[in-house]
Coordinates of C-alpha atoms and ligand atoms in Angstrom, one line a residue:
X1 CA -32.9 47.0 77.4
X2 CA -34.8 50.7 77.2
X3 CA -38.1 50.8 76.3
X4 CA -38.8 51.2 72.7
X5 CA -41.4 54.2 72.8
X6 CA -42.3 53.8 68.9
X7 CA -40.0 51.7 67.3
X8 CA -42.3 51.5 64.0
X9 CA -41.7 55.2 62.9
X10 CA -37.7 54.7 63.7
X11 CA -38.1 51.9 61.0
X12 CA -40.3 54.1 58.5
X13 CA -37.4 56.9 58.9
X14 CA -35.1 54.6 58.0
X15 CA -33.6 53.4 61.2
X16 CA -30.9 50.3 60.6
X17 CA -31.2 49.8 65.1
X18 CA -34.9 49.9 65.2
X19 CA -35.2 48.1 62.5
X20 CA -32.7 45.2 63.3
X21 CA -34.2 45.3 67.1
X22 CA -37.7 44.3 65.6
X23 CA -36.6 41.9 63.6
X24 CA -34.9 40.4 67.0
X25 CA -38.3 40.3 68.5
X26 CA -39.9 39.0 65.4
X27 CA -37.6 36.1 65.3
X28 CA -38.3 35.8 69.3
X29 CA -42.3 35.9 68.7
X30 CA -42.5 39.0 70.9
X31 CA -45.9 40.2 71.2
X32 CA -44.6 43.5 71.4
X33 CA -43.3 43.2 67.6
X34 CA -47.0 42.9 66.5
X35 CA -47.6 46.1 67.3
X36 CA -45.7 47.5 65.2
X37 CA -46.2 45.6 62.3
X38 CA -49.8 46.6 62.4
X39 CA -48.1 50.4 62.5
X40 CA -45.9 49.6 59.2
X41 CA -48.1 48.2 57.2
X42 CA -49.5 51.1 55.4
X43 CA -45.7 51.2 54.8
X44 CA -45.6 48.3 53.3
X45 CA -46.4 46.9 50.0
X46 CA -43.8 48.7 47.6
X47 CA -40.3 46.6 47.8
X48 CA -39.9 44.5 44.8
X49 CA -39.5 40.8 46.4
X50 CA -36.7 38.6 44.9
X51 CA -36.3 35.2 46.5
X52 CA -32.3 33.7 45.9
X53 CA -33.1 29.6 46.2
X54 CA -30.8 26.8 45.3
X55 CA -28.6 23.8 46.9
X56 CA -25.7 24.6 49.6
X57 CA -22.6 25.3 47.9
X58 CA -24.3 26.9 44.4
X59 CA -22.6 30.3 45.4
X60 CA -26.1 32.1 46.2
X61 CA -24.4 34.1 48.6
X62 CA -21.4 35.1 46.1
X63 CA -24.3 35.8 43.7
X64 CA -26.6 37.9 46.6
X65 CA -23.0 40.1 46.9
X66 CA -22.7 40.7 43.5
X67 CA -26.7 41.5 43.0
X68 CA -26.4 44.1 45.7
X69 CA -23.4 45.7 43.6
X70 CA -25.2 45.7 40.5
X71 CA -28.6 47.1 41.9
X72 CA -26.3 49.6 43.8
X73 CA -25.0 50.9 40.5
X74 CA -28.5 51.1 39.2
X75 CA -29.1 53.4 42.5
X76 CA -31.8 50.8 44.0
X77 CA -31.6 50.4 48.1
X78 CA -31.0 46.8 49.2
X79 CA -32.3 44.7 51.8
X80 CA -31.3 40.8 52.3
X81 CA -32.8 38.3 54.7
X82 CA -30.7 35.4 54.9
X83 CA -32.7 32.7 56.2
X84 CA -30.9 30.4 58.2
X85 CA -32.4 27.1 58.9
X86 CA -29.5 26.0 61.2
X87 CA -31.0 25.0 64.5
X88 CA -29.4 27.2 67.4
X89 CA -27.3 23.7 68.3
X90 CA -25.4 23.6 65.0
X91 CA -26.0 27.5 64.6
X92 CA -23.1 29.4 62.5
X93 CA -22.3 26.6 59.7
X94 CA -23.6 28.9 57.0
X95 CA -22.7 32.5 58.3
X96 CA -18.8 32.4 57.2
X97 CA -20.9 32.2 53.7
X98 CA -22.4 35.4 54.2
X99 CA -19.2 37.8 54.8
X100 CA -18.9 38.1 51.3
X101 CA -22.4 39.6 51.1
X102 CA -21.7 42.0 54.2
X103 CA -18.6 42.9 52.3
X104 CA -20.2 44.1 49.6
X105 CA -22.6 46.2 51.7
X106 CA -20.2 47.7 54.1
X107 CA -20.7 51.3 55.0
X108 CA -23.5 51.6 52.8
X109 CA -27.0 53.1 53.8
X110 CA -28.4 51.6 50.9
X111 CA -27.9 48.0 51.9
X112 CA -29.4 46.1 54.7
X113 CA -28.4 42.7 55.6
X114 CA -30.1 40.7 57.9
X115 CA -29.9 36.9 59.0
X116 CA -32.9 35.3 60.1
X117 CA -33.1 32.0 62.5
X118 CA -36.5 30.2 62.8
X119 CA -38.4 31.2 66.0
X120 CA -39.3 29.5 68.9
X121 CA -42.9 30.8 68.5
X122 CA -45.1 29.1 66.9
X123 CA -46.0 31.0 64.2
X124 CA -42.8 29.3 62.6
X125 CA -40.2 31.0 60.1
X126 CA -42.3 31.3 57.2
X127 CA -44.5 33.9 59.2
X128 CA -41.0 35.9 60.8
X129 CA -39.5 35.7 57.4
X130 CA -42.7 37.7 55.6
X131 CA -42.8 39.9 58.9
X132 CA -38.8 41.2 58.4
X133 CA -39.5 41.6 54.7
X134 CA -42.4 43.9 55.7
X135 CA -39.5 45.7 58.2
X136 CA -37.4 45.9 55.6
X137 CA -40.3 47.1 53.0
X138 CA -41.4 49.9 55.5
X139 CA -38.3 51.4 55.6
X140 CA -38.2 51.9 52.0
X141 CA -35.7 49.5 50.1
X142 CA -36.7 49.2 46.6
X143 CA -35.6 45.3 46.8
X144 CA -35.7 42.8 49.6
X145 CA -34.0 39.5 48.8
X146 CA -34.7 36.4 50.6
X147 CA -31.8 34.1 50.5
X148 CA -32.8 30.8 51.6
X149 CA -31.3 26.9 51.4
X150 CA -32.7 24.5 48.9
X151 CA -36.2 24.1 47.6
X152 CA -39.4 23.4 49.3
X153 CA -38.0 22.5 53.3
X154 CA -41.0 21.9 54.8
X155 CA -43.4 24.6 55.9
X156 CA -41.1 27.1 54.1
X157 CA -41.7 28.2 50.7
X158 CA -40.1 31.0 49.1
X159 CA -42.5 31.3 46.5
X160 CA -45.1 32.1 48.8
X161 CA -43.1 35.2 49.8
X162 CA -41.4 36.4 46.4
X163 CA -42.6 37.7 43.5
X164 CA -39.8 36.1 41.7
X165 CA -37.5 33.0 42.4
X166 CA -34.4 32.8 41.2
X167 CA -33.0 29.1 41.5
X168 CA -29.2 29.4 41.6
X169 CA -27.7 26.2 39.9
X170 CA -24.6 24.9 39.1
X171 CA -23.1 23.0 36.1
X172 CA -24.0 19.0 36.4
X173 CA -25.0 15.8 34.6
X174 CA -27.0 12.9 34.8
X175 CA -28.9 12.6 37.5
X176 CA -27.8 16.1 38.8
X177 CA -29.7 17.3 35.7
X178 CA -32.8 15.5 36.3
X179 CA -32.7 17.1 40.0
X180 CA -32.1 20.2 38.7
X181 CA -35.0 20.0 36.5
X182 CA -37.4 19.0 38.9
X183 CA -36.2 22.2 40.8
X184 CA -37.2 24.1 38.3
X185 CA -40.8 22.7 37.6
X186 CA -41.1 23.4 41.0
X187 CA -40.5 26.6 41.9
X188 CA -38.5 28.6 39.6
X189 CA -39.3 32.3 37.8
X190 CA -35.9 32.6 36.6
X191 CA -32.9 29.7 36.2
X192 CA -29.1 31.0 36.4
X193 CA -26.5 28.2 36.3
X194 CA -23.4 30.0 37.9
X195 CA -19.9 29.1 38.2
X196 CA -20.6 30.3 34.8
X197 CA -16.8 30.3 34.0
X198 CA -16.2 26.2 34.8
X199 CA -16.3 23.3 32.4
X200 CA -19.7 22.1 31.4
X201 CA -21.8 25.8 32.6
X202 CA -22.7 26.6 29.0
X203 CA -23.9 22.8 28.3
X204 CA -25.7 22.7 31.1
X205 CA -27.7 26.0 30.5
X206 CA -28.6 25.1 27.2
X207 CA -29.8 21.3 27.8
X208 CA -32.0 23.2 30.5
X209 CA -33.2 26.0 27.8
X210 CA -33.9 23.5 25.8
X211 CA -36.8 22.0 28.0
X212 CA -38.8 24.8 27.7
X213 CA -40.0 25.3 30.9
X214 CA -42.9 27.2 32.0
X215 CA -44.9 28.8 34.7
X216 CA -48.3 28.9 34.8
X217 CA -50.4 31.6 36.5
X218 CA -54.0 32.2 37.2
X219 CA -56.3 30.6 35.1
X220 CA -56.9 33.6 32.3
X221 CA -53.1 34.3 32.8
X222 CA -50.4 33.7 30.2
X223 CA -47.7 31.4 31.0
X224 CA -44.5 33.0 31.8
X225 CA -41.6 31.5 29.9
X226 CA -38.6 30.6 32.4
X227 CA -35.3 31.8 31.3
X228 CA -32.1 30.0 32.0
X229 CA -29.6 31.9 32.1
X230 CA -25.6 31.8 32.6
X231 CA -23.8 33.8 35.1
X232 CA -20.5 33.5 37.2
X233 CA -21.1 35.4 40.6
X234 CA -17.3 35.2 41.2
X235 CA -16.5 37.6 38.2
X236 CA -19.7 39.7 38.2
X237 CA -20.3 38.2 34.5
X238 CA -24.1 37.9 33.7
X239 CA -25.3 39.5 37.0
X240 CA -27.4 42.6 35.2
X241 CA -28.5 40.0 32.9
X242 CA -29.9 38.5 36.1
X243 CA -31.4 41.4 37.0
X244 CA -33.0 42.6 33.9
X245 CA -34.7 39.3 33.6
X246 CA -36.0 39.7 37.2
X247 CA -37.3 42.9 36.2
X248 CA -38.9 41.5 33.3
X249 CA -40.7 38.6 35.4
X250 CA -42.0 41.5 37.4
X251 CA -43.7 44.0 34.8
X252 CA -45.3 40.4 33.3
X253 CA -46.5 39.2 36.4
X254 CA -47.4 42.8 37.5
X255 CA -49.3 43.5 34.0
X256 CA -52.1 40.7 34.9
X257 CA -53.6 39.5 37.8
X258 CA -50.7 37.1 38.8
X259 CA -48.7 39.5 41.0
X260 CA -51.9 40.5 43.1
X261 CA -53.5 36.9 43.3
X262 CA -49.6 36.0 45.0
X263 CA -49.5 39.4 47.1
X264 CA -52.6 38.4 48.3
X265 CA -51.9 34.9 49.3
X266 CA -48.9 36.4 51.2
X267 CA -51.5 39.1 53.1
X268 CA -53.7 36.1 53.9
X269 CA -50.7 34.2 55.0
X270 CA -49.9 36.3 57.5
X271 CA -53.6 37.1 58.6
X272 CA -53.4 33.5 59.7
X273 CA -50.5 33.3 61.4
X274 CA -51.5 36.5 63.1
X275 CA -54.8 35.3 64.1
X276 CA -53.6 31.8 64.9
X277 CA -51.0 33.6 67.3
X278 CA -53.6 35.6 69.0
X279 CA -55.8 32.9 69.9
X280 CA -53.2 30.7 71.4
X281 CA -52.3 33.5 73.5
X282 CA -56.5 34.6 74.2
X283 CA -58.2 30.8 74.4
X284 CA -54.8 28.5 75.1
X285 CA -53.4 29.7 78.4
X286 CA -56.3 30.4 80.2
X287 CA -57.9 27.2 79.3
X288 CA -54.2 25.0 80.2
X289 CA -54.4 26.7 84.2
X290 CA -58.6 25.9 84.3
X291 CA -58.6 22.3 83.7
X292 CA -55.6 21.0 85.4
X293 CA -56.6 17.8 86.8
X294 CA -58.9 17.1 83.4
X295 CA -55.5 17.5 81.3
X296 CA -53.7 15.4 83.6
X297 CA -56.1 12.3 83.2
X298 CA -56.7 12.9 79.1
X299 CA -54.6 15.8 77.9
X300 CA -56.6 14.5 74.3
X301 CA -59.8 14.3 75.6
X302 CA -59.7 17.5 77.4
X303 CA -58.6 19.3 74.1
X304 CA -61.2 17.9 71.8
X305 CA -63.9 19.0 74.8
X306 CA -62.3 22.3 74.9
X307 CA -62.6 23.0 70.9
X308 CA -66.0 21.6 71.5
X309 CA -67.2 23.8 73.6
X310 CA -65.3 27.1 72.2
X311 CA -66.7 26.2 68.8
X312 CA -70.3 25.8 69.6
X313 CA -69.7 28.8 71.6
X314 CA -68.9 30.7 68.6
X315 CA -71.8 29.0 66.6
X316 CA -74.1 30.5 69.0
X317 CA -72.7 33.9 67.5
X318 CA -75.9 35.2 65.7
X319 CA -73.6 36.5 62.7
X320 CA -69.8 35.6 61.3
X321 CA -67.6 38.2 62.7
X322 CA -66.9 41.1 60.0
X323 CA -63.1 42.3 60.0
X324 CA -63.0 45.8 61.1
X325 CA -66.3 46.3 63.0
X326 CA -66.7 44.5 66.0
X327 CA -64.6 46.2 69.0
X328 CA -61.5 44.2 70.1
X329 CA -60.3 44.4 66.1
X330 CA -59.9 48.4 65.7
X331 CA -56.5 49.6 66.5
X332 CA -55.6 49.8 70.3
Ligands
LIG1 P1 -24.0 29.1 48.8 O1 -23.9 28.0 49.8 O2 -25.0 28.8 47.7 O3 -24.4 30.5 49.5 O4 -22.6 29.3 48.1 P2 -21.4 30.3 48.3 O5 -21.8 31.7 47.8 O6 -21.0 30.2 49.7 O7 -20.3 29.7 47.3 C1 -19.9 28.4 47.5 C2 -18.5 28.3 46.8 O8 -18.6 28.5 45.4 C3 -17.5 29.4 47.3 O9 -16.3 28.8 47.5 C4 -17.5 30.4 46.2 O10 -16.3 31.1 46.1 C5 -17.8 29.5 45.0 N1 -18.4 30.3 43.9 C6 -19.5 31.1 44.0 N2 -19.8 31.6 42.8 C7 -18.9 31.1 41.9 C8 -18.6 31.3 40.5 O11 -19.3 32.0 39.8 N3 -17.6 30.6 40.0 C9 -16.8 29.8 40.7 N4 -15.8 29.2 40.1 N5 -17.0 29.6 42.0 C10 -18.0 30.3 42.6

């Protein structure tokens, strides 16, 4: 492949290859990709973030389509990550999902649709999931949707990334409804039970409504009131609905410290995985080559030594390093 000479001001001016190419090597853990995140992220910061959460089959994909139509008609630009959690092994199970979605964007500069695997670095998916929303922020979509399986799979967590969840539901009973209410205590902003036009959708909404539920901020905060609402995907019924109340979660949690307190637990979350990259790569490789024969008799032992001796190292460091003003930290 040609060398990308600057591939972070292709993205800023709006480039759909660039782009897509980083968000290859972000899903690869390329080095190179860091670079030019540290070069978007004064670009960053202005996307409204909209996580699309719910179990397989609950038509979030359908509903995603039919978001990007209405926000479209509202003349918003689009981006989507899809975040697939197939391994490479089973890879493909959920994409025939998706060509709904990419219908509904075909041919259109305001729409970009992205599907995004879990990568073999170790920073994980959580970290190349907030990295492509960043891609997608810097080149100037008013709305990134995350699309992603379920609630709460492991080190994933959508509402780490969003500023609001939507958990896409789908008409049930019993013990479907305690699920689905557990779901919501968990992690929801805003509750749409789709397949709005089958038996049972309006029930279900209203037994849900009925709980109450809320979300509680930072302390000082009011509680945001969760609304369930009703919507069918497949006939565009109740999808600016959707969107209005998404809008609305937004200006409240924008209007008090809430919005910022998340945004900055997002910033922080990728400071870690940034740093925690960065080290392996400084302190981990060099350190595997010097002690071979220790690691080969105690791979434990020689570990804990090695954190032993790196950490009184750095406790022999007169002061705590200050962000921004010892050399090694200012942009190279
Ligand atoms: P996902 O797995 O949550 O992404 O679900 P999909 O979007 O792939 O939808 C799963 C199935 O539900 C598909 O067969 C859709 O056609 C269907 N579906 C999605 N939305 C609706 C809806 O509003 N009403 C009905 N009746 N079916 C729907």
């Amino acid at each position: 492949m040609e060398a990308v000479t600057d591939p972070a001001a292709h993205v800023v001016a709006g480039s759909v290859l660039h782009a897509g190419r980083l968000i290859t090597r972000i899903e690869n853990g390329h080095a190179e990709a860091r670079a030019a995140l540290r070069e978007l992220a004064p670009h960053c910061g202005k996307a409204q973030l909209i996580g699309v959460t719910g179990p397989p089959g609950a038509g979030k994909s359908t509903l995603v389509a039919a978001l990007i139509r209405e926000l479209r008609g509202q003349g918003r630009t689009v981006g989507v990550i899809a975040v697939d959690p197939s391994s490479p092994f089973s890879g493909g199970a959920l994409l025939g999902d998706r060509d709904r979605m990419l219908e509904a964007s075909s041919g259109d500069r305001g729409v970009f649709i992205r599907s995004i695997a879990s990568r073999g670095a170790s920073g994980g998916l959580a970290a190349a999931v907030n990295d492509a929303v960043d891609v997608l922020d810097a080149m100037g979509k008013d709305i990134v949707i995350v699309e992603t399986v379920g609630v709460g799979q492991g080190e994933f967590d959508i509402a780490k990334i969003a500023h609001t969840v939507v958990l896409v539901l789908v008409p049930g009973y019993g013990d479907s409804l305690q699920a689905m209410k557990a779901g919501i205590t968990e992690i929801a902003d805003v509750v749409v039970v789709n397949k709005g036009d089958t038996p049972g959708a309006e029930q279900t909404a209203k037994e849900l409504a009925a709980q109450g539920f809320e979300r509680t901020g930072p302390p000082g905060t009011k509680p945001w009131q969760v609304p369930v609402l009703r919507a069918s995907a497949l006939r565009d019924e109740g999808v600016a609905e959707l969107v209005a109340a998404v809008d609305e979660h937004y200006e409240f949690t924008g209007s008090t410290q809430w919005r910022a307190a998340g945004e900055r637990a997002r910033r922080h979350a990728q400071f870690v995985a940034f740093v925690g990259d960065r080290l392996r790569e400084e302190l981990l490789a060099p350190a595997g080559a010097a002690l071979d024969d220790e690691l080969l008799a105690d791979p434990y032992g020689a570990a804990e030594r090695y954190v032993q001796a790196l950490l009184s190292a750095h406790r022999r460091m007169a002061t705590r390093p200050r962000i921004g003003t010892e050399p090694g930290l200012e942009k190279s």
